[in-house]
Amino acid sequence: FNTQPGYARGFCPECGSHVFAEDEGGIELYHGGFDAPDLLPPSYELWTVRRESWLELPSVTEHHAGNRQRPTA
Protein backbone atom coordinates (compact mmCIF):
# COMPACT_ATOMS: atom_id res chain seq x y z
CA PHE A 1 0.00 0.00 0.00
CA ASN A 2 1.56 3.33 -1.07
CA THR A 3 0.62 6.20 1.19
CA GLN A 4 2.86 8.67 -0.62
CA PRO A 5 5.38 8.51 -3.48
CA GLY A 6 8.46 6.52 -2.47
CA TYR A 7 6.86 5.06 0.68
CA ALA A 8 4.98 1.78 0.99
CA ARG A 9 3.46 -0.19 3.86
CA GLY A 10 2.86 -3.93 3.95
CA PHE A 11 0.05 -5.71 5.76
CA CYS A 12 -0.65 -9.31 6.74
CA PRO A 13 -3.11 -10.81 4.23
CA GLU A 14 -4.73 -12.90 7.01
CA CYS A 15 -5.36 -10.37 9.78
CA GLY A 16 -4.48 -6.99 8.26
CA SER A 17 -1.74 -6.16 10.80
CA HIS A 18 0.89 -3.63 9.74
CA VAL A 19 4.02 -5.71 9.10
CA PHE A 20 6.56 -3.43 7.41
CA ALA A 21 7.25 -0.03 5.87
CA GLU A 22 9.61 0.62 2.97
CA ASP A 23 11.16 3.74 1.46
CA GLU A 24 14.35 4.65 -0.39
CA GLY A 25 16.32 4.34 2.86
CA GLY A 26 15.36 0.77 3.63
CA ILE A 27 12.73 -1.48 5.15
CA GLU A 28 11.42 -1.25 8.71
CA LEU A 29 10.06 -4.49 10.18
CA TYR A 30 7.64 -4.40 13.10
CA HIS A 31 8.70 -6.81 15.84
CA GLY A 32 5.16 -7.36 17.09
CA GLY A 33 4.40 -9.26 13.92
CA PHE A 34 6.92 -12.06 14.54
CA ASP A 35 6.51 -15.27 16.50
CA ALA A 36 10.16 -14.97 17.60
CA PRO A 37 11.01 -11.24 17.77
CA ASP A 38 14.46 -11.97 19.29
CA LEU A 39 15.65 -13.22 15.90
CA LEU A 40 15.94 -9.63 14.64
CA PRO A 41 17.23 -7.29 17.36
CA PRO A 42 16.47 -3.60 16.75
CA SER A 43 19.20 -1.32 15.42
CA TYR A 44 17.52 1.95 16.46
CA GLU A 45 14.64 3.31 18.52
CA LEU A 46 11.95 5.72 17.29
CA TRP A 47 9.62 8.05 19.16
CA THR A 48 11.62 8.18 22.37
CA VAL A 49 9.57 11.20 23.47
CA ARG A 50 6.61 8.82 23.86
CA ARG A 51 8.48 6.00 25.63
CA GLU A 52 6.84 4.96 28.86
CA SER A 53 8.96 5.82 31.90
CA TRP A 54 8.86 2.21 33.11
CA LEU A 55 10.34 0.77 29.89
CA GLU A 56 14.00 -0.16 29.88
CA LEU A 57 16.28 1.59 27.41
CA PRO A 58 17.04 -0.72 24.50
CA SER A 59 20.69 -1.53 23.88
CA VAL A 60 20.90 0.41 20.61
CA THR A 61 23.06 3.42 19.92
CA GLU A 62 20.65 5.28 17.64
CA HIS A 63 17.66 6.96 19.32
CA HIS A 64 15.20 9.35 17.65
CA ALA A 65 12.63 11.59 19.32
CA GLY A 66 10.27 11.04 16.36
CA ASN A 67 10.65 9.45 12.97
CA ARG A 68 14.15 8.72 11.74
CA GLN A 69 15.40 11.38 9.34
CA ARG A 70 16.94 9.74 6.32
CA PRO A 71 19.55 11.51 4.22
CA THR A 72 18.21 12.98 1.01
CA ALA A 73 20.07 12.51 -2.26
Tab-separated table of C-alpha atoms in Angstrom:
chain	number	residue	atom	x	y	z
A	1	PHE	CA	0.000	0.000	0.000
A	2	ASN	CA	1.559	3.325	-1.072
A	3	THR	CA	0.622	6.204	1.189
A	4	GLN	CA	2.863	8.666	-0.619
A	5	PRO	CA	5.375	8.509	-3.482
A	6	GLY	CA	8.464	6.524	-2.469
A	7	TYR	CA	6.862	5.056	0.681
A	8	ALA	CA	4.980	1.775	0.989
A	9	ARG	CA	3.460	-0.188	3.858
A	10	GLY	CA	2.857	-3.929	3.947
A	11	PHE	CA	0.051	-5.707	5.763
A	12	CYS	CA	-0.649	-9.310	6.743
A	13	PRO	CA	-3.114	-10.808	4.233
A	14	GLU	CA	-4.727	-12.901	7.007
A	15	CYS	CA	-5.357	-10.370	9.782
A	16	GLY	CA	-4.477	-6.988	8.260
A	17	SER	CA	-1.743	-6.160	10.802
A	18	HIS	CA	0.895	-3.628	9.740
A	19	VAL	CA	4.022	-5.708	9.099
A	20	PHE	CA	6.561	-3.429	7.411
A	21	ALA	CA	7.248	-0.035	5.870
A	22	GLU	CA	9.609	0.624	2.969
A	23	ASP	CA	11.158	3.736	1.461
A	24	GLU	CA	14.349	4.652	-0.386
A	25	GLY	CA	16.321	4.341	2.857
A	26	GLY	CA	15.357	0.770	3.632
A	27	ILE	CA	12.730	-1.479	5.151
A	28	GLU	CA	11.416	-1.251	8.706
A	29	LEU	CA	10.056	-4.488	10.180
A	30	TYR	CA	7.636	-4.401	13.102
A	31	HIS	CA	8.699	-6.811	15.838
A	32	GLY	CA	5.163	-7.359	17.092
A	33	GLY	CA	4.400	-9.265	13.916
A	34	PHE	CA	6.916	-12.056	14.537
A	35	ASP	CA	6.511	-15.272	16.498
A	36	ALA	CA	10.161	-14.973	17.597
A	37	PRO	CA	11.014	-11.243	17.773
A	38	ASP	CA	14.459	-11.972	19.287
A	39	LEU	CA	15.649	-13.218	15.896
A	40	LEU	CA	15.942	-9.633	14.635
A	41	PRO	CA	17.230	-7.290	17.358
A	42	PRO	CA	16.466	-3.601	16.754
A	43	SER	CA	19.198	-1.323	15.423
A	44	TYR	CA	17.520	1.948	16.455
A	45	GLU	CA	14.638	3.306	18.525
A	46	LEU	CA	11.951	5.715	17.292
A	47	TRP	CA	9.620	8.050	19.160
A	48	THR	CA	11.625	8.175	22.368
A	49	VAL	CA	9.569	11.196	23.468
A	50	ARG	CA	6.609	8.824	23.858
A	51	ARG	CA	8.484	5.996	25.629
A	52	GLU	CA	6.837	4.959	28.865
A	53	SER	CA	8.959	5.817	31.901
A	54	TRP	CA	8.862	2.214	33.106
A	55	LEU	CA	10.339	0.774	29.888
A	56	GLU	CA	14.002	-0.163	29.881
A	57	LEU	CA	16.285	1.586	27.408
A	58	PRO	CA	17.039	-0.725	24.500
A	59	SER	CA	20.692	-1.534	23.881
A	60	VAL	CA	20.897	0.408	20.615
A	61	THR	CA	23.062	3.425	19.918
A	62	GLU	CA	20.652	5.280	17.637
A	63	HIS	CA	17.661	6.965	19.325
A	64	HIS	CA	15.199	9.349	17.654
A	65	ALA	CA	12.630	11.594	19.324
A	66	GLY	CA	10.269	11.038	16.365
A	67	ASN	CA	10.652	9.455	12.970
A	68	ARG	CA	14.147	8.717	11.745
A	69	GLN	CA	15.398	11.377	9.340
A	70	ARG	CA	16.943	9.745	6.319
A	71	PRO	CA	19.550	11.508	4.222
A	72	THR	CA	18.213	12.979	1.006
A	73	ALA	CA	20.067	12.512	-2.257
